[in-house]
Short mmCIF file of C-alpha atoms in Angstrom, two decimals:
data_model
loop_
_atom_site.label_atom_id
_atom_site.label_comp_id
_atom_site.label_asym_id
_atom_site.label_seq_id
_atom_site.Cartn_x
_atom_site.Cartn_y
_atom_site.Cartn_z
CA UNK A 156 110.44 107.57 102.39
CA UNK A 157 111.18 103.56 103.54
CA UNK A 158 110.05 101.07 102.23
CA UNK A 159 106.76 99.20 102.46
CA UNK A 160 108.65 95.95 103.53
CA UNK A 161 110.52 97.89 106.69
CA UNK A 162 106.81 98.41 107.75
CA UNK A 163 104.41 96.11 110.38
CA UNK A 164 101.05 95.53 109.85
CA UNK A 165 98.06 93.20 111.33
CA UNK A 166 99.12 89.55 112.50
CA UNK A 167 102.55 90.93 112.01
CA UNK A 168 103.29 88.01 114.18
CA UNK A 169 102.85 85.72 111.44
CA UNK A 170 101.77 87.18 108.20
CA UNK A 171 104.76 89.41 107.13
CA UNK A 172 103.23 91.05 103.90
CA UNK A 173 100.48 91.02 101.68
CA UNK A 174 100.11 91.48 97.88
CA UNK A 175 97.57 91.72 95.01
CA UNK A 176 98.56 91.45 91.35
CA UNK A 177 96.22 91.99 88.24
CA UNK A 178 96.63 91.14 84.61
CA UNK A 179 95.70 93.15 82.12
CA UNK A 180 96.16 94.19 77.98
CA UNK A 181 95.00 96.47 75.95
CA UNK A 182 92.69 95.07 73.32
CA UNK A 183 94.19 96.71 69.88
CA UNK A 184 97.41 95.03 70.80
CA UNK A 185 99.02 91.54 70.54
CA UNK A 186 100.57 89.28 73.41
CA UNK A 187 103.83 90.35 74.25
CA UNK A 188 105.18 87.39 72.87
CA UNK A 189 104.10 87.98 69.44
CA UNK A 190 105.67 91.80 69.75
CA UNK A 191 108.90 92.47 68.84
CA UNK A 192 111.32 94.82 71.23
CA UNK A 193 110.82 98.08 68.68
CA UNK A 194 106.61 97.39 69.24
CA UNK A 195 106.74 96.66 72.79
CA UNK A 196 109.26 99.97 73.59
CA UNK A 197 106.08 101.87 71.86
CA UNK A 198 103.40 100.64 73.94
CA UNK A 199 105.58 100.97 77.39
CA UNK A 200 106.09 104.72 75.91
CA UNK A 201 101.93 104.91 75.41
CA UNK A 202 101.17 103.80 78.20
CA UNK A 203 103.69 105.61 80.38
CA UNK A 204 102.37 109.17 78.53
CA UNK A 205 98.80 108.42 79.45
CA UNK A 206 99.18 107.02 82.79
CA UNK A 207 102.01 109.90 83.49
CA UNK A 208 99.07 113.02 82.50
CA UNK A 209 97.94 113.17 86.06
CA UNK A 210 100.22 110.39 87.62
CA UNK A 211 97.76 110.68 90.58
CA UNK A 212 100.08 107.64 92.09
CA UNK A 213 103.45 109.23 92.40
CA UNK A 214 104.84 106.99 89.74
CA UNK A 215 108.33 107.06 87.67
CA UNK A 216 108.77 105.36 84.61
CA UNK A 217 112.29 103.10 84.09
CA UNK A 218 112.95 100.95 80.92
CA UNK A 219 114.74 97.74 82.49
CA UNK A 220 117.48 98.49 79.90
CA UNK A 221 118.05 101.36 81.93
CA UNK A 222 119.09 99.30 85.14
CA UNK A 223 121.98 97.02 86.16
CA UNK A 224 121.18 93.59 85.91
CA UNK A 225 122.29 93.27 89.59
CA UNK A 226 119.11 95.80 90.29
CA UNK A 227 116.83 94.03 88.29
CA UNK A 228 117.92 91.42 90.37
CA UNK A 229 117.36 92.85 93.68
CA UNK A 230 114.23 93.50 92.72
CA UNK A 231 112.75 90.57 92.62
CA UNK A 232 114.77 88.90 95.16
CA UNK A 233 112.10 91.96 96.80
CA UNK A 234 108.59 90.27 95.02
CA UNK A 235 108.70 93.72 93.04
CA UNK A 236 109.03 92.30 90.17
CA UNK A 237 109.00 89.09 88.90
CA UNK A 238 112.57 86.36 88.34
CA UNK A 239 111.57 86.52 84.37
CA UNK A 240 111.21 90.15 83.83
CA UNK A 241 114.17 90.68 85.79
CA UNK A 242 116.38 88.11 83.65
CA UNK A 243 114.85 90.27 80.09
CA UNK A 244 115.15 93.61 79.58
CA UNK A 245 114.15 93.56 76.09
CA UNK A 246 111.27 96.24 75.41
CA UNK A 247 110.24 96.07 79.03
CA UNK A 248 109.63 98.89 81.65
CA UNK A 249 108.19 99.69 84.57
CA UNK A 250 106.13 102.39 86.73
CA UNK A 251 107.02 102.04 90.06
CA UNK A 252 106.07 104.53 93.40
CA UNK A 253 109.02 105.77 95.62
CA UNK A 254 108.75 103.21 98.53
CA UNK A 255 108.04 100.32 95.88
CA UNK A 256 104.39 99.26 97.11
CA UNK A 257 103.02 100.09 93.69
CA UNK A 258 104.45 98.67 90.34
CA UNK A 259 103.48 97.96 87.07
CA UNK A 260 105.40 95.72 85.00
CA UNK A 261 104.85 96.53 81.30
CA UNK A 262 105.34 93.95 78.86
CA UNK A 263 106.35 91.18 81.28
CA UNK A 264 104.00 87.70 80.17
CA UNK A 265 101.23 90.82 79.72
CA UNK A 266 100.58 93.91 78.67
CA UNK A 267 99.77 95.67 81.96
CA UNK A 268 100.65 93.60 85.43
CA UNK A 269 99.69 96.25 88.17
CA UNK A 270 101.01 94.79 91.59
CA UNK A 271 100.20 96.55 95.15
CA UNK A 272 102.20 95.72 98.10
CA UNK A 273 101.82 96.31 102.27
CA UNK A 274 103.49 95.30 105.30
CA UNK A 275 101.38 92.40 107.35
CA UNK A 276 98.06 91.23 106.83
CA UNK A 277 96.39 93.51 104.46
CA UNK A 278 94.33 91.99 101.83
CA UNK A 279 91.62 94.29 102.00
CA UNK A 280 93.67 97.72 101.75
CA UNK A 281 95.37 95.84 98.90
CA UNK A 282 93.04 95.05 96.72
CA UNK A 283 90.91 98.51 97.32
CA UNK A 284 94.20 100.14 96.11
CA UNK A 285 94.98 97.51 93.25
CA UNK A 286 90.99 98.09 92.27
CA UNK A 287 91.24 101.82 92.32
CA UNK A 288 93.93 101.99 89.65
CA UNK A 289 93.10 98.93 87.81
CA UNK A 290 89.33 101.14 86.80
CA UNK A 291 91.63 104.39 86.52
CA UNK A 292 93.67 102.56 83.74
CA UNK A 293 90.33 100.88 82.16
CA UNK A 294 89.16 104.44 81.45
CA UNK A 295 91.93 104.90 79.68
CA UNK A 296 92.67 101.85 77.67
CA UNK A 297 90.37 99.41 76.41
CA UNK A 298 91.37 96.29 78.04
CA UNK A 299 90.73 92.76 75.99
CA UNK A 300 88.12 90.88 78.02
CA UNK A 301 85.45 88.33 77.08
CA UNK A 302 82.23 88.08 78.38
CA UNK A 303 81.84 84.38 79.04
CA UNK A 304 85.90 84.39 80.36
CA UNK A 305 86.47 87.66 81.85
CA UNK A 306 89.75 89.47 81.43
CA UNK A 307 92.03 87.75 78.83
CA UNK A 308 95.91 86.85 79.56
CA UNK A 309 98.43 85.19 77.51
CA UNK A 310 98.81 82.98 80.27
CA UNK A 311 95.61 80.49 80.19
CA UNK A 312 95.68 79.99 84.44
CA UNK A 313 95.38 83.45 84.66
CA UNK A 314 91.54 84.00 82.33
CA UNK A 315 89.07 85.80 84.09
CA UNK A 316 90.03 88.32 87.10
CA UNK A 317 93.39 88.01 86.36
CA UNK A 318 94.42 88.19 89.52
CA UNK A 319 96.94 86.20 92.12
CA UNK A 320 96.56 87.74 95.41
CA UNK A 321 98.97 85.97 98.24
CA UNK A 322 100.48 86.65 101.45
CA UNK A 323 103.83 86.13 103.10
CA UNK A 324 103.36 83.94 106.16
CA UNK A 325 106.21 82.98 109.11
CA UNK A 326 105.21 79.50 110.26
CA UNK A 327 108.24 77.71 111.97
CA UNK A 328 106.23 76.47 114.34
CA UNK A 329 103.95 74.10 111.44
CA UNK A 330 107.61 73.78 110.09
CA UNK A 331 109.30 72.23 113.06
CA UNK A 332 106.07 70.11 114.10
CA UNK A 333 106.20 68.61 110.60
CA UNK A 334 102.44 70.08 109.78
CA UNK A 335 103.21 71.73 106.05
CA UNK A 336 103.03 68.73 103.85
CA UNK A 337 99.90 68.14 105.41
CA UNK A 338 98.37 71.31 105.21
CA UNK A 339 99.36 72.28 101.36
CA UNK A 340 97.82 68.99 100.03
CA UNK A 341 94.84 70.24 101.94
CA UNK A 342 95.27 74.06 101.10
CA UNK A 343 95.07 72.97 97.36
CA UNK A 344 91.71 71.21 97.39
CA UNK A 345 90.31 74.90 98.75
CA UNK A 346 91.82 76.11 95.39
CA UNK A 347 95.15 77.71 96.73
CA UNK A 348 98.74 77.16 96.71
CA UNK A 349 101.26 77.17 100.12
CA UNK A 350 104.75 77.23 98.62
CA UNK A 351 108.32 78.08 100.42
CA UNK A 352 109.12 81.48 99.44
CA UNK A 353 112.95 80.83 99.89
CA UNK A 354 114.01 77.91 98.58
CA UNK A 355 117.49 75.90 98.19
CA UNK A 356 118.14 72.30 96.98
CA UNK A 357 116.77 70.95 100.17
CA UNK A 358 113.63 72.66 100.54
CA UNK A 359 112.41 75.86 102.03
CA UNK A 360 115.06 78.13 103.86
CA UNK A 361 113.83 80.57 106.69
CA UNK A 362 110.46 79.06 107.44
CA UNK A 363 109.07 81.78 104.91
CA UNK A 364 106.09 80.72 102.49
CA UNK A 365 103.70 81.99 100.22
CA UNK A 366 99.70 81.23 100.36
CA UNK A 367 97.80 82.38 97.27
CA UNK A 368 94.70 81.86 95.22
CA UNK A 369 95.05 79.41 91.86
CA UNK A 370 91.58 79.93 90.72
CA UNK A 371 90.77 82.94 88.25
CA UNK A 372 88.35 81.98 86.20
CA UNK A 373 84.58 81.51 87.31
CA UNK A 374 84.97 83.72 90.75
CA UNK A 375 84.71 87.21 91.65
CA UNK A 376 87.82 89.08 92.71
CA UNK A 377 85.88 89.96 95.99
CA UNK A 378 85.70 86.20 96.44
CA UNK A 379 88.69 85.03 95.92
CA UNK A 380 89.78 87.69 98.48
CA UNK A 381 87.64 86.50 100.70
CA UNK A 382 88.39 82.95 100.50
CA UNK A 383 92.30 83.71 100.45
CA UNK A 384 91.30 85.36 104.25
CA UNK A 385 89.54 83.29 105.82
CA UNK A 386 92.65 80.62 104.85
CA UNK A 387 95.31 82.90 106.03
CA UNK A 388 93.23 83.59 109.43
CA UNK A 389 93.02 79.86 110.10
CA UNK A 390 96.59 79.35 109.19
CA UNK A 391 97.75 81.66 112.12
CA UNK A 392 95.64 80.37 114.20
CA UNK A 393 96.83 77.08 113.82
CA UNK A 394 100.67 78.73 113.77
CA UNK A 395 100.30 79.97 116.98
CA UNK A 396 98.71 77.10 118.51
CA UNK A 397 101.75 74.97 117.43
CA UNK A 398 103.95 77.64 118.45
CA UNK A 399 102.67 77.39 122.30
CA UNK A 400 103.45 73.95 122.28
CA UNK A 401 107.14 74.55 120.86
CA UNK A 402 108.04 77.43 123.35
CA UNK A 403 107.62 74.79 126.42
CA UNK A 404 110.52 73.51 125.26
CA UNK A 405 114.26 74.28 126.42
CA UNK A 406 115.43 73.18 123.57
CA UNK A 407 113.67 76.07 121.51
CA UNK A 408 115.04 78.65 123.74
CA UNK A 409 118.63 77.12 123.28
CA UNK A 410 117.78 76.89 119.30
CA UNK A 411 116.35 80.93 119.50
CA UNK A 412 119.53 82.28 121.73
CA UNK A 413 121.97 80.24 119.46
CA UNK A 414 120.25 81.74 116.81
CA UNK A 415 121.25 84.84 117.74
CA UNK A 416 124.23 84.77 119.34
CA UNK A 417 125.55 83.62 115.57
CA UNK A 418 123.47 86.38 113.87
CA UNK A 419 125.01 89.04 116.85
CA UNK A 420 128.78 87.76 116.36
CA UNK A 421 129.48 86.02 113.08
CA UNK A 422 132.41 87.65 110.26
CA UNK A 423 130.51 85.59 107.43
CA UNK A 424 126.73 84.91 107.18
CA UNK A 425 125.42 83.07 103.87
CA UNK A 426 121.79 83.78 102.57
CA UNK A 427 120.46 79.97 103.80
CA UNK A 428 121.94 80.71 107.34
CA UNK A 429 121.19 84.41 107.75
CA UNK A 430 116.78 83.03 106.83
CA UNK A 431 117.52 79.81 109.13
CA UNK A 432 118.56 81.96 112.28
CA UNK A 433 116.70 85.06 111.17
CA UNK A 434 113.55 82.56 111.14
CA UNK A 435 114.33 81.58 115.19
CA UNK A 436 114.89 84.62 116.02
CA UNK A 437 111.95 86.36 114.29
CA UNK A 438 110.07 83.23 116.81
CA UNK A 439 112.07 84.86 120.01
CA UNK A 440 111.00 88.13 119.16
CA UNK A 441 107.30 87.50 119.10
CA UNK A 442 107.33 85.70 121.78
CA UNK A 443 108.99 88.43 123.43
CA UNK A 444 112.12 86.20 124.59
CA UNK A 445 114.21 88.75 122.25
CA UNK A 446 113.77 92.23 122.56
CA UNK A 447 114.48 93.20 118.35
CA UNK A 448 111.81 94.75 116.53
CA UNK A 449 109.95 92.72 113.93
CA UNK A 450 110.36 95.43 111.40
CA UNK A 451 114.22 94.85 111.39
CA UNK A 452 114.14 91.48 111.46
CA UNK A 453 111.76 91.72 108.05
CA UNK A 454 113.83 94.70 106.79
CA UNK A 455 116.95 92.17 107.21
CA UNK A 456 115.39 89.06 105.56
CA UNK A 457 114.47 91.46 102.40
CA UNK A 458 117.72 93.67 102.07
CA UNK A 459 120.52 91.36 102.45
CA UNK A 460 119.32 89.35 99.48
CA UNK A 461 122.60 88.18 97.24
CA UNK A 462 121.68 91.43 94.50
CA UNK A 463 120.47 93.35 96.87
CA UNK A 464 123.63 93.51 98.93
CA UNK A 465 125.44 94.28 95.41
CA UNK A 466 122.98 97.04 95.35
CA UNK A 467 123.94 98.33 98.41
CA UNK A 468 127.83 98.28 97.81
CA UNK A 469 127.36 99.36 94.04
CA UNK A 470 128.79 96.87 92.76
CA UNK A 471 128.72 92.99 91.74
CA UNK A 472 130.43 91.52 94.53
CA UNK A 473 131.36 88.13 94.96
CA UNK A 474 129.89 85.52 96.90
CA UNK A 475 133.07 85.94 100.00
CA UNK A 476 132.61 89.09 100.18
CA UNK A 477 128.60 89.48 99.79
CA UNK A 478 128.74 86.87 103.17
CA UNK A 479 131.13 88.94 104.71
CA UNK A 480 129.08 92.33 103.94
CA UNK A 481 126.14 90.57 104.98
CA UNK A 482 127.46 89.21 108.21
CA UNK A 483 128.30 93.11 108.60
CA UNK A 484 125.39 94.85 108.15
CA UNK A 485 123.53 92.27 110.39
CA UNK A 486 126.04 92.80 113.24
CA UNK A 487 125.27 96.55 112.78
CA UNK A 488 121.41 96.35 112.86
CA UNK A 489 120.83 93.59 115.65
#
């Protein structure tokens, strides 16, 4: 089965995926952080028995001491699971579906953080899914929640739904024009957060960022959906408003077919370069200047991650030959 990132969904143009995360514990334990590795091994093992008795979901169960730390690595380089819980194996686990759009990290900063993912602009079909196990866990466990704050987390940002729903947005367009500063200061007063979701030293690589809710506590899950929507409509409205302006230009269709030509030909591609052309040529594509399909452009900016590469070759490569490989597999997929 592929994966849910090779897919394309809704205002695949500009949204690339969509996620929805809950936090949850069960109330008869601590924290994680005040469990040691021997008691958080047991409650991974409980709760992989119980949710494993009808495992309606198609789930497997893998302690992270299990896997390489080059995997661990690769997965969140994917959003599967989170940088921390990757870098810590220690009395962690997880139960993940075959093409990785459900996972649930156990004994990451919680006890239970259940995390759906889908191809484009899917917030609705998300959270329906994230919903549906979430109460198919609660009748199982009895989750720690208050009921003046709502679902408690170790984390104090996350009190009440316990939820960070976000989406993956393509806006080189806002990038280019100079628009983003502008728009996160504003983005933040409506009680969300825009951030690059590839980053180097001098800011965000591949035009690729992440818009999701900050507020948890005093709103419904249903509304913080909601509100997360209605920004992430607007923002590709405005994207592709900016984007008209930009393809007048001769200079962008230089910049896109450049783009490409070094994506097409080059021996050695690093990470920063592969996102900075794979962003202008994502642009050429949906503006149909480039005939490549978007889902190989996403599958590209996803699978030729620095671990995921090593994952690929099975084995920790280093970073010559990773570019080299990369530069490779790009050739043969473009």
């Amino acid at each position: 089965m592929s994966k849910w990132y090779i897919g394309a969904g809704e205002q695949n143009d500009v949204v690339i995926s969509t996620r929805v995360r809950l936090a949850r514990n069960i109330s008869e334990y601590p924290f994680p952080c005040k469990l040691n590795t021997k008691s958080r091994t047991e409650l991974n093992n409980l709760i992989e028995s119980t949710v494993m008795k009808d495992n309606k979901y198609n789930l497997r169960f893998v302690e992270m001491k299990t896997m390489a730390r080059f995997e661990a690595a690769s997965m969140a380089e994917k959003h599967i699971i989170s940088p921390e819980f990757a870098s810590d194996a220690d009395g962690r686990a997880i139960l993940i579906s075959t093409d990785e759009d459900i996972c649930i990290m156990l004994c990451e900063e919680d006890h239970i953080r259940l995390q759906v993912m889908r191809p484009g602009y899917a917030l609705d079909e998300a959270y329906e899914l994230a919903n549906e196990i979430d109460d198919n866990l609660n009748e199982k466990f009895d989750f720690a929640f208050d009921n003046n704050l709502g679902y408690l987390t170790q984390c104090p940002t996350n009190l009440g739904t316990g939820m960070r729903a976000s989406v993956m947005l393509h806006l080189p367009a806002l990038t280019i024009s100079g628009q983003i500063s502008k728009l996160q200061t504003t983005i933040s007063r409506l009680g969300l957060t825009l951030r690059g979701a590839f980053s180097e030293s001098n800011g965000t690589v591949g035009d690729i960022y992440q818009l999701s809710n900050q507020i948890t506590l005093g709103i419904s899950e249903k509304s913080a959906i909601e509100n997360l929507k209605s920004i992430t409509l607007q923002l590709c409205a405005q994207e592709r408003q900016a984007r008209e302006e930009l393809l007048k230009s001769m200079d962008t269709d230089d910049a896109i077919f450049r783009a490409y030509g070094i994506l097409k030909y080059a021996r050695v591609l690093s990470t920063e370069e592969m996102l900075r052309n794979l962003s202008l040529v994502r642009l050429g594509s949906v503006s149909k200047k480039l005939d490549l399909p978007l889902e190989t452009i996403n599958e590209l900016m996803v699978s030729l991650q620095p671990a995921s590469i090593n994952v690929n070759a099975g084995q920790k490569l280093n970073k010559f030959d990773r570019d080299v490989e990369r530069a490779k597999k790009v050739r043969e997929m473009i």
